[in-house]
């Protein structure tokens, strides 16, 4: 199980004072040193945290894998084709949201997404789709020719341990097994932290987790290297 670290919220801290630190580029390098096997950033339409400057520099310095989360808009397509991250993760985006609120509705957006995905792939970029653990959505990701899916663990993560959370976990498991059966590489993420990650780690079809907020929050207390090492240790169990 690989750990991909999302460094968006180091940029949130920087933007809070419109300063030049902390620098998410430096943090990404430290995260790689500490064992992260991928770096994730979300360039949002409103540029509330990550800036194009970060994306350009990260493209130059990230040695593992750079994953750009973005909405499927013309503006973002242009940027992705210019910078060429290793992976583009397509996510829904709403200006008012605090964070991504759910998976992309690929069933509804099918027509637009088909050509969008193909254009990125032709440029040598792998395409991931952030999707809810819903078999119809997962099936459509396969039909659209995505390289991989990232299953949204948000619902599982926001519930307390108990039958409801168990049900949400089963949905993630079923979606992961189905995605793998369709030949997709299966990743997962959203809301995962040092307490709830292990049930997800135990799902054999999932090969990578994308984790941001909990690592950033812990890093504020123990430092980036220690926070990434601690999470990586949980993924190895
Ligand atoms: N995956 C996707 C698609 C996301 O949008 C986010 C949040 O930016 C994450 C994973 C990471 O979520 P968290 O910050 O809750 O770990």
Short mmCIF file of C-alpha atoms and ligand atoms in Angstrom, two decimals:
data_model
loop_
_atom_site.label_atom_id
_atom_site.label_comp_id
_atom_site.label_asym_id
_atom_site.label_seq_id
_atom_site.Cartn_x
_atom_site.Cartn_y
_atom_site.Cartn_z
CA UNK A 1 0.00 0.00 0.00
CA UNK A 2 1.55 3.27 -1.14
CA UNK A 3 1.08 6.60 0.61
CA UNK A 4 0.50 9.70 -1.50
CA UNK A 5 0.63 12.89 0.56
CA UNK A 6 -1.65 15.81 -0.30
CA UNK A 7 0.15 19.05 0.60
CA UNK A 8 -2.73 21.49 -0.12
CA UNK A 9 -3.17 22.63 3.45
CA UNK A 10 0.42 23.76 3.87
CA UNK A 11 -0.52 26.14 1.07
CA UNK A 12 -3.72 27.02 2.96
CA UNK A 13 -1.56 28.15 5.86
CA UNK A 14 0.66 30.20 3.56
CA UNK A 15 -2.32 31.85 1.86
CA UNK A 16 -3.84 32.76 5.26
CA UNK A 17 -1.22 35.52 5.39
CA UNK A 18 -0.52 35.73 1.66
CA UNK A 19 3.02 34.91 2.66
CA UNK A 20 5.70 32.76 1.05
CA UNK A 21 5.84 30.15 3.79
CA UNK A 22 5.32 27.38 4.60
CA UNK A 23 6.29 26.35 1.09
CA UNK A 24 4.36 23.26 -0.08
CA UNK A 25 7.28 22.52 -2.42
CA UNK A 26 9.69 22.12 0.50
CA UNK A 27 7.07 20.07 2.36
CA UNK A 28 6.65 17.75 -0.64
CA UNK A 29 10.39 17.09 -0.73
CA UNK A 30 10.41 16.33 3.00
CA UNK A 31 7.41 14.01 2.58
CA UNK A 32 9.25 12.10 -0.14
CA UNK A 33 12.31 11.86 2.10
CA UNK A 34 10.08 10.42 4.82
CA UNK A 35 8.69 7.72 2.53
CA UNK A 36 5.77 9.20 0.59
CA UNK A 37 5.48 7.56 -2.80
CA UNK A 38 3.46 10.32 -4.38
CA UNK A 39 2.59 14.00 -3.96
CA UNK A 40 -0.94 15.27 -4.54
CA UNK A 41 -2.11 18.84 -5.02
CA UNK A 42 -5.50 20.26 -5.92
CA UNK A 43 -5.34 23.37 -8.10
CA UNK A 44 -8.76 24.86 -7.53
CA UNK A 45 -10.49 27.35 -9.78
CA UNK A 46 -10.47 29.90 -6.92
CA UNK A 47 -6.75 29.25 -6.13
CA UNK A 48 -7.53 29.20 -2.41
CA UNK A 49 -4.43 27.16 -1.56
CA UNK A 50 -2.21 25.71 -4.29
CA UNK A 51 -1.01 28.23 -6.90
CA UNK A 52 0.25 27.62 -10.43
CA UNK A 53 3.73 28.47 -9.19
CA UNK A 54 3.56 25.47 -6.83
CA UNK A 55 2.45 23.16 -9.63
CA UNK A 56 5.27 24.27 -11.92
CA UNK A 57 7.95 23.88 -9.26
CA UNK A 58 6.58 20.56 -8.03
CA UNK A 59 6.63 19.23 -11.59
CA UNK A 60 10.35 19.96 -11.62
CA UNK A 61 11.29 18.56 -8.22
CA UNK A 62 8.96 15.69 -7.33
CA UNK A 63 10.82 12.46 -7.85
CA UNK A 64 8.03 9.99 -7.07
CA UNK A 65 4.74 10.80 -8.77
CA UNK A 66 2.89 14.09 -9.10
CA UNK A 67 -0.89 13.81 -8.99
CA UNK A 68 -2.87 16.93 -9.92
CA UNK A 69 -6.43 16.99 -8.64
CA UNK A 70 -8.61 19.27 -10.73
CA UNK A 71 -12.09 19.91 -12.03
CA UNK A 72 -12.82 18.86 -15.59
CA UNK A 73 -12.80 22.41 -16.96
CA UNK A 74 -11.17 23.88 -20.07
CA UNK A 75 -8.94 26.09 -17.92
CA UNK A 76 -7.57 23.12 -15.99
CA UNK A 77 -7.18 20.98 -19.10
CA UNK A 78 -4.94 23.64 -20.65
CA UNK A 79 -2.79 23.81 -17.51
CA UNK A 80 -2.52 20.01 -17.23
CA UNK A 81 -1.50 19.65 -20.87
CA UNK A 82 1.19 22.27 -20.39
CA UNK A 83 2.62 20.96 -17.09
CA UNK A 84 2.01 17.24 -17.64
CA UNK A 85 1.68 15.81 -14.14
CA UNK A 86 2.05 12.02 -13.97
CA UNK A 87 -1.60 11.65 -12.99
CA UNK A 88 -4.64 13.90 -13.21
CA UNK A 89 -7.40 13.14 -10.71
CA UNK A 90 -10.75 14.46 -11.82
CA UNK A 91 -12.84 15.77 -8.93
CA UNK A 92 -16.07 17.76 -8.64
CA UNK A 93 -15.60 21.30 -7.37
CA UNK A 94 -17.95 23.77 -5.74
CA UNK A 95 -16.75 27.23 -4.78
CA UNK A 96 -18.60 27.21 -1.43
CA UNK A 97 -17.31 23.82 -0.27
CA UNK A 98 -14.67 23.50 2.46
CA UNK A 99 -13.24 20.42 0.76
CA UNK A 100 -14.27 18.02 -2.00
CA UNK A 101 -17.71 16.85 -0.94
CA UNK A 102 -18.24 13.71 -2.95
CA UNK A 103 -17.17 11.71 -5.94
CA UNK A 104 -17.52 12.92 -9.50
CA UNK A 105 -20.86 11.96 -11.07
CA UNK A 106 -19.44 10.19 -14.11
CA UNK A 107 -22.82 8.78 -15.09
CA UNK A 108 -24.23 12.29 -15.54
CA UNK A 109 -21.04 13.75 -17.03
CA UNK A 110 -20.24 10.83 -19.28
CA UNK A 111 -20.27 12.59 -22.64
CA UNK A 112 -18.07 15.51 -21.61
CA UNK A 113 -15.69 13.30 -19.65
CA UNK A 114 -15.04 10.78 -22.42
CA UNK A 115 -13.22 13.26 -24.67
CA UNK A 116 -11.68 15.09 -21.70
CA UNK A 117 -10.06 11.85 -20.48
CA UNK A 118 -8.86 10.87 -23.94
CA UNK A 119 -7.18 14.25 -24.52
CA UNK A 120 -5.19 13.94 -21.29
CA UNK A 121 -4.23 10.33 -21.97
CA UNK A 122 -3.03 11.20 -25.48
CA UNK A 123 -0.60 13.63 -23.82
CA UNK A 124 0.79 10.76 -21.72
CA UNK A 125 -1.07 11.66 -18.51
CA UNK A 126 -2.77 8.90 -16.52
CA UNK A 127 -6.33 9.74 -15.55
CA UNK A 128 -7.87 8.93 -12.21
CA UNK A 129 -11.47 9.58 -11.26
CA UNK A 130 -12.52 10.34 -7.69
CA UNK A 131 -15.67 8.34 -7.31
CA UNK A 132 -18.16 7.40 -4.61
CA UNK A 133 -18.29 3.70 -3.67
CA UNK A 134 -21.22 3.15 -6.00
CA UNK A 135 -21.00 0.25 -8.45
CA UNK A 136 -22.75 2.10 -11.27
CA UNK A 137 -20.28 4.97 -11.01
CA UNK A 138 -17.32 2.57 -10.87
CA UNK A 139 -18.59 0.69 -13.92
CA UNK A 140 -18.89 3.94 -15.87
CA UNK A 141 -15.28 4.86 -14.95
CA UNK A 142 -14.24 1.57 -16.56
CA UNK A 143 -16.32 2.27 -19.66
CA UNK A 144 -14.82 5.74 -19.96
CA UNK A 145 -11.34 4.24 -20.11
CA UNK A 146 -9.97 5.79 -16.91
CA UNK A 147 -6.62 4.34 -15.84
CA UNK A 148 -7.56 4.27 -12.19
CA UNK A 149 -10.19 5.24 -9.68
CA UNK A 150 -9.86 6.77 -6.26
CA UNK A 151 -12.71 5.59 -4.08
CA UNK A 152 -14.15 8.29 -1.84
CA UNK A 153 -13.72 7.17 1.78
CA UNK A 154 -15.31 10.39 3.09
CA UNK A 155 -18.55 8.80 4.25
CA UNK A 156 -16.72 5.97 6.06
CA UNK A 157 -14.34 8.48 7.65
CA UNK A 158 -16.97 10.84 8.98
CA UNK A 159 -18.90 8.11 10.81
CA UNK A 160 -18.05 6.87 14.28
CA UNK A 161 -17.24 3.16 14.74
CA UNK A 162 -20.51 1.19 14.69
CA UNK A 163 -22.92 -0.45 12.25
CA UNK A 164 -23.25 2.62 10.02
CA UNK A 165 -19.51 2.91 9.61
CA UNK A 166 -19.25 -0.84 8.98
CA UNK A 167 -21.84 -0.49 6.22
CA UNK A 168 -19.88 2.36 4.64
CA UNK A 169 -16.72 0.24 4.86
CA UNK A 170 -18.43 -2.66 3.11
CA UNK A 171 -19.43 -0.30 0.29
CA UNK A 172 -15.80 0.76 -0.12
CA UNK A 173 -14.72 -2.90 -0.16
CA UNK A 174 -17.31 -3.87 -2.78
CA UNK A 175 -16.42 -0.91 -4.99
CA UNK A 176 -12.70 -1.73 -4.71
CA UNK A 177 -13.22 -5.37 -5.66
CA UNK A 178 -15.45 -4.37 -8.58
CA UNK A 179 -13.00 -1.76 -9.84
CA UNK A 180 -10.15 -4.23 -9.74
CA UNK A 181 -12.27 -6.80 -11.59
CA UNK A 182 -12.83 -4.22 -14.33
CA UNK A 183 -9.05 -3.89 -14.68
CA UNK A 184 -8.77 -0.50 -12.98
CA UNK A 185 -6.01 0.40 -10.54
CA UNK A 186 -7.81 1.20 -7.30
CA UNK A 187 -6.82 3.98 -4.90
CA UNK A 188 -8.78 5.50 -2.01
CA UNK A 189 -8.85 8.67 0.03
CA UNK A 190 -10.64 11.50 1.81
CA UNK A 191 -10.95 11.96 5.53
CA UNK A 192 -8.45 9.22 6.40
CA UNK A 193 -6.51 9.72 9.61
CA UNK A 194 -4.23 7.91 12.04
CA UNK A 195 -7.22 6.17 13.68
CA UNK A 196 -9.48 5.17 10.83
CA UNK A 197 -6.94 4.27 8.15
CA UNK A 198 -6.28 0.67 9.10
CA UNK A 199 -9.58 -0.85 7.97
CA UNK A 200 -8.90 0.68 4.56
CA UNK A 201 -5.30 -0.57 4.54
CA UNK A 202 -6.71 -4.11 4.99
CA UNK A 203 -8.58 -3.97 1.65
CA UNK A 204 -6.32 -5.93 -0.72
CA UNK A 205 -7.52 -4.35 -3.99
CA UNK A 206 -6.50 -0.85 -2.89
CA UNK A 207 -2.90 -0.04 -3.81
CA UNK A 208 -2.59 3.62 -2.80
CA UNK A 209 -4.07 6.09 -0.32
CA UNK A 210 -4.22 9.85 -0.78
CA UNK A 211 -4.06 11.57 2.60
CA UNK A 212 -3.82 15.27 3.33
CA UNK A 213 -5.47 17.00 6.24
CA UNK A 214 -4.63 14.56 9.04
CA UNK A 215 -0.95 14.53 8.06
CA UNK A 216 -0.81 18.34 7.82
CA UNK A 217 -2.48 18.67 11.23
CA UNK A 218 -0.06 16.23 12.83
CA UNK A 219 2.90 17.81 11.08
CA UNK A 220 2.05 21.10 12.79
CA UNK A 221 2.78 19.37 16.09
CA UNK A 222 5.48 16.78 15.38
CA UNK A 223 6.98 17.95 12.06
CA UNK A 224 6.48 16.79 8.48
CA UNK A 225 8.98 13.94 8.48
CA UNK A 226 7.65 12.39 11.68
CA UNK A 227 4.00 12.78 10.60
CA UNK A 228 4.62 11.09 7.23
CA UNK A 229 6.70 8.33 8.82
CA UNK A 230 3.97 7.57 11.35
CA UNK A 231 1.29 7.32 8.65
CA UNK A 232 3.55 5.22 6.43
CA UNK A 233 4.11 2.81 9.30
CA UNK A 234 0.34 2.30 9.57
CA UNK A 235 0.17 1.51 5.85
CA UNK A 236 2.83 -1.16 6.17
CA UNK A 237 1.00 -3.10 8.85
N1 LIG B 1 -8.64 12.65 -2.40
C1 LIG B 1 -9.31 13.67 -2.97
C2 LIG B 1 -9.89 13.47 -4.32
C3 LIG B 1 -9.44 14.90 -2.31
O1 LIG B 1 -10.09 15.91 -2.90
C4 LIG B 1 -8.82 15.07 -1.06
C5 LIG B 1 -8.91 16.39 -0.36
O2 LIG B 1 -8.22 17.35 -1.05
C6 LIG B 1 -8.13 13.97 -0.51
C7 LIG B 1 -8.08 12.77 -1.19
C8 LIG B 1 -7.45 14.07 0.80
O3 LIG B 1 -8.41 14.21 1.79
P1 LIG B 1 -7.97 14.60 3.27
O4 LIG B 1 -7.35 15.95 3.19
O5 LIG B 1 -9.26 14.56 4.02
O6 LIG B 1 -6.99 13.55 3.70
#
